[in-house]
PDB file of N, CA and C in Angstrom:
ATOM      1  N   GLN A 190     160.194 136.279 140.986  1.00  0.00           N
ATOM      2  CA  GLN A 190     160.576 137.187 139.922  1.00  0.00           C
ATOM      3  C   GLN A 190     160.714 136.437 138.597  1.00  0.00           C
ATOM      4  N   VAL A 191     160.406 137.128 137.529  1.00  0.00           N
ATOM      5  CA  VAL A 191     160.540 136.601 136.182  1.00  0.00           C
ATOM      6  C   VAL A 191     161.416 137.561 135.384  1.00  0.00           C
ATOM      7  N   GLN A 192     162.410 137.021 134.707  1.00  0.00           N
ATOM      8  CA  GLN A 192     163.259 137.818 133.839  1.00  0.00           C
ATOM      9  C   GLN A 192     163.011 137.420 132.388  1.00  0.00           C
ATOM     10  N   LEU A 193     162.902 138.414 131.528  1.00  0.00           N
ATOM     11  CA  LEU A 193     162.631 138.197 130.115  1.00  0.00           C
ATOM     12  C   LEU A 193     163.680 138.927 129.290  1.00  0.00           C
ATOM     13  N   VAL A 194     164.230 138.253 128.294  1.00  0.00           N
ATOM     14  CA  VAL A 194     165.241 138.845 127.428  1.00  0.00           C
ATOM     15  C   VAL A 194     164.872 138.580 125.981  1.00  0.00           C
ATOM     16  N   GLU A 195     164.647 139.658 125.226  1.00  0.00           N
ATOM     17  CA  GLU A 195     164.302 139.546 123.816  1.00  0.00           C
ATOM     18  C   GLU A 195     165.557 139.554 122.949  1.00  0.00           C
ATOM     19  N   SER A 196     165.451 138.924 121.795  1.00  0.00           N
ATOM     20  CA  SER A 196     166.512 138.952 120.804  1.00  0.00           C
ATOM     21  C   SER A 196     165.903 138.711 119.430  1.00  0.00           C
ATOM     22  N   GLY A 197     166.682 138.957 118.393  1.00  0.00           N
ATOM     23  CA  GLY A 197     166.244 138.677 117.039  1.00  0.00           C
ATOM     24  C   GLY A 197     165.822 139.881 116.233  1.00  0.00           C
ATOM     25  N   GLY A 198     165.799 141.043 116.854  1.00  0.00           N
ATOM     26  CA  GLY A 198     165.445 142.242 116.111  1.00  0.00           C
ATOM     27  C   GLY A 198     166.553 142.639 115.157  1.00  0.00           C
ATOM     28  N   GLY A 199     166.249 143.599 114.308  1.00  0.00           N
ATOM     29  CA  GLY A 199     167.229 144.059 113.346  1.00  0.00           C
ATOM     30  C   GLY A 199     166.587 144.856 112.243  1.00  0.00           C
ATOM     31  N   TRP A 200     167.309 144.976 111.150  1.00  0.00           N
ATOM     32  CA  TRP A 200     166.860 145.732 109.989  1.00  0.00           C
ATOM     33  C   TRP A 200     166.471 144.771 108.876  1.00  0.00           C
ATOM     34  N   VAL A 201     165.355 145.072 108.222  1.00  0.00           N
ATOM     35  CA  VAL A 201     164.885 144.236 107.126  1.00  0.00           C
ATOM     36  C   VAL A 201     164.116 145.095 106.131  1.00  0.00           C
ATOM     37  N   GLN A 202     164.162 144.728 104.871  1.00  0.00           N
ATOM     38  CA  GLN A 202     163.389 145.431 103.860  1.00  0.00           C
ATOM     39  C   GLN A 202     161.935 144.982 103.886  1.00  0.00           C
ATOM     40  N   ALA A 203     161.070 145.846 103.431  1.00  0.00           N
ATOM     41  CA  ALA A 203     159.656 145.508 103.362  1.00  0.00           C
ATOM     42  C   ALA A 203     159.457 144.202 102.606  1.00  0.00           C
ATOM     43  N   GLY A 204     158.593 143.367 103.141  1.00  0.00           N
ATOM     44  CA  GLY A 204     158.345 142.059 102.562  1.00  0.00           C
ATOM     45  C   GLY A 204     159.197 140.952 103.153  1.00  0.00           C
ATOM     46  N   GLY A 205     160.196 141.325 103.929  1.00  0.00           N
ATOM     47  CA  GLY A 205     161.074 140.352 104.546  1.00  0.00           C
ATOM     48  C   GLY A 205     160.512 139.778 105.829  1.00  0.00           C
ATOM     49  N   SER A 206     161.333 138.971 106.492  1.00  0.00           N
ATOM     50  CA  SER A 206     160.908 138.275 107.699  1.00  0.00           C
ATOM     51  C   SER A 206     161.939 138.394 108.805  1.00  0.00           C
ATOM     52  N   LEU A 207     161.461 138.332 110.029  1.00  0.00           N
ATOM     53  CA  LEU A 207     162.297 138.258 111.214  1.00  0.00           C
ATOM     54  C   LEU A 207     161.649 137.311 112.205  1.00  0.00           C
ATOM     55  N   ARG A 208     162.468 136.689 113.032  1.00  0.00           N
ATOM     56  CA  ARG A 208     161.966 135.839 114.103  1.00  0.00           C
ATOM     57  C   ARG A 208     162.516 136.340 115.424  1.00  0.00           C
ATOM     58  N   LEU A 209     161.628 136.812 116.280  1.00  0.00           N
ATOM     59  CA  LEU A 209     162.009 137.295 117.590  1.00  0.00           C
ATOM     60  C   LEU A 209     161.923 136.163 118.604  1.00  0.00           C
ATOM     61  N   SER A 210     162.826 136.194 119.571  1.00  0.00           N
ATOM     62  CA  SER A 210     162.837 135.208 120.639  1.00  0.00           C
ATOM     63  C   SER A 210     162.776 135.909 121.982  1.00  0.00           C
ATOM     64  N   CYS A 211     162.127 135.272 122.938  1.00  0.00           N
ATOM     65  CA  CYS A 211     162.042 135.780 124.300  1.00  0.00           C
ATOM     66  C   CYS A 211     162.409 134.653 125.245  1.00  0.00           C
ATOM     67  N   ALA A 212     163.558 134.769 125.874  1.00  0.00           N
ATOM     68  CA  ALA A 212     164.023 133.765 126.820  1.00  0.00           C
ATOM     69  C   ALA A 212     163.578 134.131 128.230  1.00  0.00           C
ATOM     70  N   THR A 213     163.093 133.143 128.965  1.00  0.00           N
ATOM     71  CA  THR A 213     162.619 133.361 130.329  1.00  0.00           C
ATOM     72  C   THR A 213     163.574 132.743 131.334  1.00  0.00           C
ATOM     73  N   SER A 214     163.603 133.325 132.514  1.00  0.00           N
ATOM     74  CA  SER A 214     164.377 132.788 133.616  1.00  0.00           C
ATOM     75  C   SER A 214     163.749 133.256 134.924  1.00  0.00           C
ATOM     76  N   GLY A 215     164.217 132.699 136.038  1.00  0.00           N
ATOM     77  CA  GLY A 215     163.669 133.047 137.327  1.00  0.00           C
ATOM     78  C   GLY A 215     162.514 132.138 137.704  1.00  0.00           C
ATOM     79  N   SER A 216     161.532 132.706 138.370  1.00  0.00           N
ATOM     80  CA  SER A 216     160.368 131.955 138.833  1.00  0.00           C
ATOM     81  C   SER A 216     159.344 131.855 137.717  1.00  0.00           C
ATOM     82  N   VAL A 217     159.544 130.917 136.824  1.00  0.00           N
ATOM     83  CA  VAL A 217     158.724 130.828 135.614  1.00  0.00           C
ATOM     84  C   VAL A 217     157.527 129.902 135.774  1.00  0.00           C
ATOM     85  N   PHE A 218     157.370 129.286 136.928  1.00  0.00           N
ATOM     86  CA  PHE A 218     156.208 128.435 137.140  1.00  0.00           C
ATOM     87  C   PHE A 218     154.931 129.264 137.142  1.00  0.00           C
ATOM     88  N   SER A 219     153.874 128.660 136.625  1.00  0.00           N
ATOM     89  CA  SER A 219     152.539 129.253 136.653  1.00  0.00           C
ATOM     90  C   SER A 219     152.440 130.563 135.876  1.00  0.00           C
ATOM     91  N   ILE A 220     153.215 130.703 134.826  1.00  0.00           N
ATOM     92  CA  ILE A 220     153.036 131.822 133.912  1.00  0.00           C
ATOM     93  C   ILE A 220     151.874 131.467 132.991  1.00  0.00           C
ATOM     94  N   ASN A 221     150.786 132.178 133.132  1.00  0.00           N
ATOM     95  CA  ASN A 221     149.570 131.830 132.399  1.00  0.00           C
ATOM     96  C   ASN A 221     149.562 132.346 130.967  1.00  0.00           C
ATOM     97  N   VAL A 222     150.067 133.557 130.784  1.00  0.00           N
ATOM     98  CA  VAL A 222     150.019 134.194 129.476  1.00  0.00           C
ATOM     99  C   VAL A 222     151.366 134.836 129.174  1.00  0.00           C
ATOM    100  N   MET A 223     151.828 134.673 127.955  1.00  0.00           N
ATOM    101  CA  MET A 223     152.989 135.402 127.475  1.00  0.00           C
ATOM    102  C   MET A 223     152.624 136.061 126.156  1.00  0.00           C
ATOM    103  N   GLY A 224     153.317 137.126 125.846  1.00  0.00           N
ATOM    104  CA  GLY A 224     152.965 137.816 124.623  1.00  0.00           C
ATOM    105  C   GLY A 224     154.024 138.764 124.129  1.00  0.00           C
ATOM    106  N   TRP A 225     153.700 139.365 123.010  1.00  0.00           N
ATOM    107  CA  TRP A 225     154.545 140.373 122.390  1.00  0.00           C
ATOM    108  C   TRP A 225     153.758 141.657 122.221  1.00  0.00           C
ATOM    109  N   TYR A 226     154.385 142.750 122.600  1.00  0.00           N
ATOM    110  CA  TYR A 226     153.857 144.081 122.389  1.00  0.00           C
ATOM    111  C   TYR A 226     154.890 144.891 121.627  1.00  0.00           C
ATOM    112  N   ARG A 227     154.462 146.008 121.075  1.00  0.00           N
ATOM    113  CA  ARG A 227     155.413 146.868 120.382  1.00  0.00           C
ATOM    114  C   ARG A 227     155.081 148.325 120.651  1.00  0.00           C
ATOM    115  N   GLN A 228     156.090 149.163 120.520  1.00  0.00           N
ATOM    116  CA  GLN A 228     155.922 150.585 120.725  1.00  0.00           C
ATOM    117  C   GLN A 228     156.732 151.345 119.688  1.00  0.00           C
ATOM    118  N   ALA A 229     156.032 152.087 118.854  1.00  0.00           N
ATOM    119  CA  ALA A 229     156.666 152.930 117.860  1.00  0.00           C
ATOM    120  C   ALA A 229     156.891 154.315 118.456  1.00  0.00           C
ATOM    121  N   PRO A 230     157.813 155.089 117.896  1.00  0.00           N
ATOM    122  CA  PRO A 230     158.076 156.434 118.422  1.00  0.00           C
ATOM    123  C   PRO A 230     156.813 157.282 118.478  1.00  0.00           C
ATOM    124  N   GLY A 231     156.561 157.894 119.629  1.00  0.00           N
ATOM    125  CA  GLY A 231     155.410 158.758 119.793  1.00  0.00           C
ATOM    126  C   GLY A 231     154.088 158.050 119.958  1.00  0.00           C
ATOM    127  N   LYS A 232     154.105 156.739 120.077  1.00  0.00           N
ATOM    128  CA  LYS A 232     152.870 155.982 120.207  1.00  0.00           C
ATOM    129  C   LYS A 232     152.856 155.158 121.491  1.00  0.00           C
ATOM    130  N   GLN A 233     151.658 154.744 121.882  1.00  0.00           N
ATOM    131  CA  GLN A 233     151.500 153.879 123.043  1.00  0.00           C
ATOM    132  C   GLN A 233     151.916 152.451 122.706  1.00  0.00           C
ATOM    133  N   ARG A 234     152.333 151.731 123.729  1.00  0.00           N
ATOM    134  CA  ARG A 234     152.637 150.329 123.547  1.00  0.00           C
ATOM    135  C   ARG A 234     151.353 149.579 123.204  1.00  0.00           C
ATOM    136  N   GLU A 235     151.412 148.720 122.206  1.00  0.00           N
ATOM    137  CA  GLU A 235     150.230 148.031 121.745  1.00  0.00           C
ATOM    138  C   GLU A 235     150.462 146.527 121.653  1.00  0.00           C
ATOM    139  N   LEU A 236     149.377 145.797 121.794  1.00  0.00           N
ATOM    140  CA  LEU A 236     149.418 144.346 121.690  1.00  0.00           C
ATOM    141  C   LEU A 236     149.750 143.905 120.276  1.00  0.00           C
ATOM    142  N   VAL A 237     150.616 142.909 120.159  1.00  0.00           N
ATOM    143  CA  VAL A 237     150.866 142.239 118.896  1.00  0.00           C
ATOM    144  C   VAL A 237     150.228 140.851 118.916  1.00  0.00           C
ATOM    145  N   ALA A 238     150.574 140.053 119.916  1.00  0.00           N
ATOM    146  CA  ALA A 238     150.035 138.703 120.031  1.00  0.00           C
ATOM    147  C   ALA A 238     150.266 138.172 121.432  1.00  0.00           C
ATOM    148  N   THR A 239     149.394 137.267 121.876  1.00  0.00           N
ATOM    149  CA  THR A 239     149.561 136.591 123.156  1.00  0.00           C
ATOM    150  C   THR A 239     149.321 135.099 122.978  1.00  0.00           C
ATOM    151  N   ILE A 240     149.877 134.326 123.906  1.00  0.00           N
ATOM    152  CA  ILE A 240     149.667 132.888 123.912  1.00  0.00           C
ATOM    153  C   ILE A 240     149.512 132.427 125.353  1.00  0.00           C
ATOM    154  N   THR A 241     148.490 131.616 125.624  1.00  0.00           N
ATOM    155  CA  THR A 241     148.230 131.129 126.966  1.00  0.00           C
ATOM    156  C   THR A 241     148.980 129.836 127.221  1.00  0.00           C
ATOM    157  N   SER A 242     148.930 129.404 128.483  1.00  0.00           N
ATOM    158  CA  SER A 242     149.564 128.143 128.847  1.00  0.00           C
ATOM    159  C   SER A 242     148.935 126.966 128.123  1.00  0.00           C
ATOM    160  N   GLY A 243     147.681 127.117 127.719  1.00  0.00           N
ATOM    161  CA  GLY A 243     147.000 126.079 126.969  1.00  0.00           C
ATOM    162  C   GLY A 243     147.196 126.167 125.473  1.00  0.00           C
ATOM    163  N   GLY A 244     147.955 127.159 125.012  1.00  0.00           N
ATOM    164  CA  GLY A 244     148.244 127.285 123.600  1.00  0.00           C
ATOM    165  C   GLY A 244     147.275 128.149 122.824  1.00  0.00           C
ATOM    166  N   ARG A 245     146.335 128.777 123.498  1.00  0.00           N
ATOM    167  CA  ARG A 245     145.393 129.657 122.821  1.00  0.00           C
ATOM    168  C   ARG A 245     146.082 130.964 122.459  1.00  0.00           C
ATOM    169  N   THR A 246     145.845 131.433 121.245  1.00  0.00           N
ATOM    170  CA  THR A 246     146.515 132.632 120.754  1.00  0.00           C
ATOM    171  C   THR A 246     145.524 133.732 120.425  1.00  0.00           C
ATOM    172  N   ILE A 247     145.988 134.956 120.569  1.00  0.00           N
ATOM    173  CA  ILE A 247     145.243 136.147 120.191  1.00  0.00           C
ATOM    174  C   ILE A 247     146.184 137.051 119.413  1.00  0.00           C
ATOM    175  N   TYR A 248     145.687 137.611 118.316  1.00  0.00           N
ATOM    176  CA  TYR A 248     146.485 138.495 117.486  1.00  0.00           C
ATOM    177  C   TYR A 248     145.802 139.834 117.301  1.00  0.00           C
ATOM    178  N   ALA A 249     146.606 140.880 117.275  1.00  0.00           N
ATOM    179  CA  ALA A 249     146.101 142.171 116.856  1.00  0.00           C
ATOM    180  C   ALA A 249     145.740 142.101 115.378  1.00  0.00           C
ATOM    181  N   ASP A 250     144.788 142.927 114.977  1.00  0.00           N
ATOM    182  CA  ASP A 250     144.387 142.935 113.572  1.00  0.00           C
ATOM    183  C   ASP A 250     145.571 143.208 112.649  1.00  0.00           C
ATOM    184  N   SER A 251     146.485 144.051 113.087  1.00  0.00           N
ATOM    185  CA  SER A 251     147.634 144.403 112.273  1.00  0.00           C
ATOM    186  C   SER A 251     148.594 143.237 112.072  1.00  0.00           C
ATOM    187  N   ALA A 252     148.546 142.262 112.980  1.00  0.00           N
ATOM    188  CA  ALA A 252     149.459 141.130 112.920  1.00  0.00           C
ATOM    189  C   ALA A 252     148.830 139.883 112.316  1.00  0.00           C
ATOM    190  N   LYS A 253     147.539 139.805 112.353  1.00  0.00           N
ATOM    191  CA  LYS A 253     146.816 138.617 111.918  1.00  0.00           C
ATOM    192  C   LYS A 253     147.130 138.281 110.467  1.00  0.00           C
ATOM    193  N   GLY A 254     147.492 137.034 110.245  1.00  0.00           N
ATOM    194  CA  GLY A 254     147.803 136.572 108.899  1.00  0.00           C
ATOM    195  C   GLY A 254     149.245 136.746 108.498  1.00  0.00           C
ATOM    196  N   ARG A 255     150.007 137.538 109.244  1.00  0.00           N
ATOM    197  CA  ARG A 255     151.411 137.776 108.927  1.00  0.00           C
ATOM    198  C   ARG A 255     152.351 137.297 110.027  1.00  0.00           C
ATOM    199  N   PHE A 256     151.916 137.415 111.278  1.00  0.00           N
ATOM    200  CA  PHE A 256     152.755 137.060 112.420  1.00  0.00           C
ATOM    201  C   PHE A 256     152.233 135.788 113.078  1.00  0.00           C
ATOM    202  N   THR A 257     153.146 135.029 113.669  1.00  0.00           N
ATOM    203  CA  THR A 257     152.780 133.821 114.392  1.00  0.00           C
ATOM    204  C   THR A 257     153.524 133.773 115.717  1.00  0.00           C
ATOM    205  N   ILE A 258     152.772 133.644 116.815  1.00  0.00           N
ATOM    206  CA  ILE A 258     153.379 133.482 118.124  1.00  0.00           C
ATOM    207  C   ILE A 258     153.404 131.998 118.468  1.00  0.00           C
ATOM    208  N   SER A 259     154.488 131.552 119.060  1.00  0.00           N
ATOM    209  CA  SER A 259     154.628 130.157 119.445  1.00  0.00           C
ATOM    210  C   SER A 259     155.521 130.063 120.668  1.00  0.00           C
ATOM    211  N   ARG A 260     155.612 128.876 121.227  1.00  0.00           N
ATOM    212  CA  ARG A 260     156.442 128.697 122.414  1.00  0.00           C
ATOM    213  C   ARG A 260     157.085 127.323 122.424  1.00  0.00           C
ATOM    214  N   ASP A 261     158.221 127.251 123.088  1.00  0.00           N
ATOM    215  CA  ASP A 261     158.924 126.012 123.325  1.00  0.00           C
ATOM    216  C   ASP A 261     159.068 125.907 124.840  1.00  0.00           C
ATOM    217  N   ASN A 262     158.202 125.133 125.457  1.00  0.00           N
ATOM    218  CA  ASN A 262     158.198 125.045 126.914  1.00  0.00           C
ATOM    219  C   ASN A 262     159.477 124.416 127.463  1.00  0.00           C
ATOM    220  N   ALA A 263     160.071 123.494 126.722  1.00  0.00           N
ATOM    221  CA  ALA A 263     161.306 122.867 127.168  1.00  0.00           C
ATOM    222  C   ALA A 263     162.436 123.885 127.268  1.00  0.00           C
ATOM    223  N   LYS A 264     162.467 124.824 126.342  1.00  0.00           N
ATOM    224  CA  LYS A 264     163.490 125.860 126.347  1.00  0.00           C
ATOM    225  C   LYS A 264     163.085 127.079 127.153  1.00  0.00           C
ATOM    226  N   GLY A 265     161.803 127.165 127.484  1.00  0.00           N
ATOM    227  CA  GLY A 265     161.316 128.347 128.171  1.00  0.00           C
ATOM    228  C   GLY A 265     161.379 129.580 127.306  1.00  0.00           C
ATOM    229  N   THR A 266     161.084 129.426 126.030  1.00  0.00           N
ATOM    230  CA  THR A 266     161.231 130.502 125.063  1.00  0.00           C
ATOM    231  C   THR A 266     159.932 130.713 124.291  1.00  0.00           C
ATOM    232  N   VAL A 267     159.602 131.965 124.066  1.00  0.00           N
ATOM    233  CA  VAL A 267     158.469 132.348 123.238  1.00  0.00           C
ATOM    234  C   VAL A 267     159.001 133.034 121.993  1.00  0.00           C
ATOM    235  N   TYR A 268     158.368 132.756 120.857  1.00  0.00           N
ATOM    236  CA  TYR A 268     158.827 133.285 119.585  1.00  0.00           C
ATOM    237  C   TYR A 268     157.739 134.117 118.919  1.00  0.00           C
ATOM    238  N   LEU A 269     158.179 135.022 118.085  1.00  0.00           N
ATOM    239  CA  LEU A 269     157.279 135.751 117.210  1.00  0.00           C
ATOM    240  C   LEU A 269     157.867 135.718 115.812  1.00  0.00           C
ATOM    241  N   GLN A 270     157.262 134.928 114.940  1.00  0.00           N
ATOM    242  CA  GLN A 270     157.669 134.877 113.545  1.00  0.00           C
ATOM    243  C   GLN A 270     156.921 135.960 112.796  1.00  0.00           C
ATOM    244  N   MET A 271     157.654 136.867 112.171  1.00  0.00           N
ATOM    245  CA  MET A 271     157.060 137.996 111.476  1.00  0.00           C
ATOM    246  C   MET A 271     157.391 137.896 109.992  1.00  0.00           C
ATOM    247  N   ASN A 272     156.367 137.757 109.184  1.00  0.00           N
ATOM    248  CA  ASN A 272     156.514 137.677 107.735  1.00  0.00           C
ATOM    249  C   ASN A 272     155.832 138.866 107.077  1.00  0.00           C
ATOM    250  N   SER A 273     156.169 139.090 105.824  1.00  0.00           N
ATOM    251  CA  SER A 273     155.578 140.177 105.044  1.00  0.00           C
ATOM    252  C   SER A 273     155.631 141.496 105.799  1.00  0.00           C
ATOM    253  N   LEU A 274     156.789 141.807 106.320  1.00  0.00           N
ATOM    254  CA  LEU A 274     156.935 142.992 107.150  1.00  0.00           C
ATOM    255  C   LEU A 274     156.718 144.269 106.349  1.00  0.00           C
ATOM    256  N   LYS A 275     156.133 145.247 107.025  1.00  0.00           N
ATOM    257  CA  LYS A 275     155.828 146.541 106.443  1.00  0.00           C
ATOM    258  C   LYS A 275     156.558 147.633 107.220  1.00  0.00           C
ATOM    259  N   PRO A 276     156.808 148.777 106.585  1.00  0.00           N
ATOM    260  CA  PRO A 276     157.459 149.867 107.316  1.00  0.00           C
ATOM    261  C   PRO A 276     156.724 150.252 108.600  1.00  0.00           C
ATOM    262  N   GLU A 277     155.408 150.149 108.611  1.00  0.00           N
ATOM    263  CA  GLU A 277     154.647 150.487 109.803  1.00  0.00           C
ATOM    264  C   GLU A 277     154.830 149.492 110.946  1.00  0.00           C
ATOM    265  N   ASP A 278     155.513 148.384 110.689  1.00  0.00           N
ATOM    266  CA  ASP A 278     155.853 147.443 111.749  1.00  0.00           C
ATOM    267  C   ASP A 278     157.076 147.893 112.541  1.00  0.00           C
ATOM    268  N   THR A 279     157.741 148.937 112.089  1.00  0.00           N
ATOM    269  CA  THR A 279     158.917 149.449 112.776  1.00  0.00           C
ATOM    270  C   THR A 279     158.557 149.874 114.195  1.00  0.00           C
ATOM    271  N   ALA A 280     159.244 149.310 115.171  1.00  0.00           N
ATOM    272  CA  ALA A 280     158.956 149.583 116.574  1.00  0.00           C
ATOM    273  C   ALA A 280     159.956 148.832 117.438  1.00  0.00           C
ATOM    274  N   VAL A 281     159.927 149.134 118.730  1.00  0.00           N
ATOM    275  CA  VAL A 281     160.605 148.296 119.706  1.00  0.00           C
ATOM    276  C   VAL A 281     159.614 147.234 120.146  1.00  0.00           C
ATOM    277  N   TYR A 282     160.013 145.992 120.057  1.00  0.00           N
ATOM    278  CA  TYR A 282     159.150 144.881 120.408  1.00  0.00           C
ATOM    279  C   TYR A 282     159.516 144.349 121.788  1.00  0.00           C
ATOM    280  N   PHE A 283     158.507 144.226 122.645  1.00  0.00           N
ATOM    281  CA  PHE A 283     158.690 143.799 124.023  1.00  0.00           C
ATOM    282  C   PHE A 283     158.006 142.466 124.276  1.00  0.00           C
ATOM    283  N   CYS A 284     158.680 141.604 124.981  1.00  0.00           N
ATOM    284  CA  CYS A 284     158.092 140.374 125.473  1.00  0.00           C
ATOM    285  C   CYS A 284     157.485 140.639 126.846  1.00  0.00           C
ATOM    286  N   ASN A 285     156.369 139.992 127.148  1.00  0.00           N
ATOM    287  CA  ASN A 285     155.803 140.123 128.480  1.00  0.00           C
ATOM    288  C   ASN A 285     155.256 138.796 128.977  1.00  0.00           C
ATOM    289  N   ALA A 286     155.113 138.725 130.290  1.00  0.00           N
ATOM    290  CA  ALA A 286     154.571 137.532 130.932  1.00  0.00           C
ATOM    291  C   ALA A 286     153.666 137.948 132.065  1.00  0.00           C
ATOM    292  N   PHE A 287     152.593 137.200 132.269  1.00  0.00           N
ATOM    293  CA  PHE A 287     151.645 137.465 133.345  1.00  0.00           C
ATOM    294  C   PHE A 287     151.711 136.324 134.342  1.00  0.00           C
ATOM    295  N   LYS A 288     152.012 136.667 135.583  1.00  0.00           N
ATOM    296  CA  LYS A 288     152.129 135.674 136.640  1.00  0.00           C
ATOM    297  C   LYS A 288     151.738 136.301 137.970  1.00  0.00           C
ATOM    298  N   SER A 289     150.867 135.619 138.689  1.00  0.00           N
ATOM    299  CA  SER A 289     150.467 136.039 140.032  1.00  0.00           C
ATOM    300  C   SER A 289     150.038 137.504 140.063  1.00  0.00           C
ATOM    301  N   ALA A 290     149.183 137.867 139.136  1.00  0.00           N
ATOM    302  CA  ALA A 290     148.618 139.208 139.046  1.00  0.00           C
ATOM    303  C   ALA A 290     149.664 140.285 138.776  1.00  0.00           C
ATOM    304  N   THR A 291     150.793 139.903 138.221  1.00  0.00           N
ATOM    305  CA  THR A 291     151.868 140.837 137.926  1.00  0.00           C
ATOM    306  C   THR A 291     152.310 140.690 136.476  1.00  0.00           C
ATOM    307  N   LEU A 292     152.534 141.811 135.815  1.00  0.00           N
ATOM    308  CA  LEU A 292     153.066 141.824 134.463  1.00  0.00           C
ATOM    309  C   LEU A 292     154.575 142.046 134.505  1.00  0.00           C
ATOM    310  N   TYR A 293     155.306 141.229 133.778  1.00  0.00           N
ATOM    311  CA  TYR A 293     156.745 141.361 133.652  1.00  0.00           C
ATOM    312  C   TYR A 293     157.102 141.695 132.213  1.00  0.00           C
ATOM    313  N   TRP A 294     158.101 142.542 132.046  1.00  0.00           N
ATOM    314  CA  TRP A 294     158.494 143.025 130.727  1.00  0.00           C
ATOM    315  C   TRP A 294     159.983 142.833 130.489  1.00  0.00           C
ATOM    316  N   GLY A 295     160.326 142.524 129.248  1.00  0.00           N
ATOM    317  CA  GLY A 295     161.710 142.542 128.838  1.00  0.00           C
ATOM    318  C   GLY A 295     162.139 143.952 128.469  1.00  0.00           C
ATOM    319  N   GLN A 296     163.379 144.097 128.033  1.00  0.00           N
ATOM    320  CA  GLN A 296     163.924 145.407 127.701  1.00  0.00           C
ATOM    321  C   GLN A 296     163.603 145.846 126.281  1.00  0.00           C
ATOM    322  N   GLY A 297     163.183 144.920 125.447  1.00  0.00           N
ATOM    323  CA  GLY A 297     162.793 145.241 124.091  1.00  0.00           C
ATOM    324  C   GLY A 297     163.889 144.991 123.078  1.00  0.00           C
ATOM    325  N   THR A 298     163.483 144.783 121.841  1.00  0.00           N
ATOM    326  CA  THR A 298     164.407 144.631 120.732  1.00  0.00           C
ATOM    327  C   THR A 298     163.880 145.433 119.550  1.00  0.00           C
ATOM    328  N   GLN A 299     164.767 146.166 118.896  1.00  0.00           N
ATOM    329  CA  GLN A 299     164.366 147.073 117.830  1.00  0.00           C
ATOM    330  C   GLN A 299     164.156 146.322 116.524  1.00  0.00           C
ATOM    331  N   VAL A 300     163.038 146.611 115.882  1.00  0.00           N
ATOM    332  CA  VAL A 300     162.751 146.111 114.546  1.00  0.00           C
ATOM    333  C   VAL A 300     162.569 147.308 113.627  1.00  0.00           C
ATOM    334  N   THR A 301     163.351 147.364 112.563  1.00  0.00           N
ATOM    335  CA  THR A 301     163.259 148.447 111.604  1.00  0.00           C
ATOM    336  C   THR A 301     162.995 147.868 110.217  1.00  0.00           C
ATOM    337  N   VAL A 302     161.923 148.318 109.595  1.00  0.00           N
ATOM    338  CA  VAL A 302     161.535 147.835 108.274  1.00  0.00           C
ATOM    339  C   VAL A 302     161.607 148.996 107.301  1.00  0.00           C
ATOM    340  N   SER A 303     162.415 148.867 106.271  1.00  0.00           N
ATOM    341  CA  SER A 303     162.585 149.919 105.292  1.00  0.00           C
ATOM    342  C   SER A 303     161.772 149.618 104.042  1.00  0.00           C
ATOM    343  N   SER A 304     161.402 150.667 103.333  1.00  0.00           N
ATOM    344  CA  SER A 304     160.632 150.509 102.112  1.00  0.00           C
ATOM    345  C   SER A 304     161.531 150.169 100.941  1.00  0.00           C
TER     346      SER A 304
END
C-alpha cells in the first residue's frame, strides 16, 4: 500500500505563487511515476504534471512554463511549484503514484486563485 498526503494549498491572488507538497508513506519502493492532477468543479480530473523515477517530466499545456514538478527522494516528497497563477487554476489538486499496475491517490488540497 502507498499513502499520499497533499499540503500547501490555499488562497492566492492572480499572479501569485504556491508550492504544493505530497508526502509518501507505506510501500514506496518501485514507484515509477508520481504526479499532480487537478479537478475543478463540474470538470473531470486532469493531468497537471508527472515525474518518473528517472527524473523525466511531462506537463500539461496549461501548466507548461508556469509550474514545475520536482522530488526529494530522501524525504519521499514530490512538489509542485506553481507560479503566475490564474483564476482558471482554481481546483482541488491531487497527488498520485503509480506502482505495480495500481494508481494511488491522495485526498487533495484546495487551491483558490482570485482575480
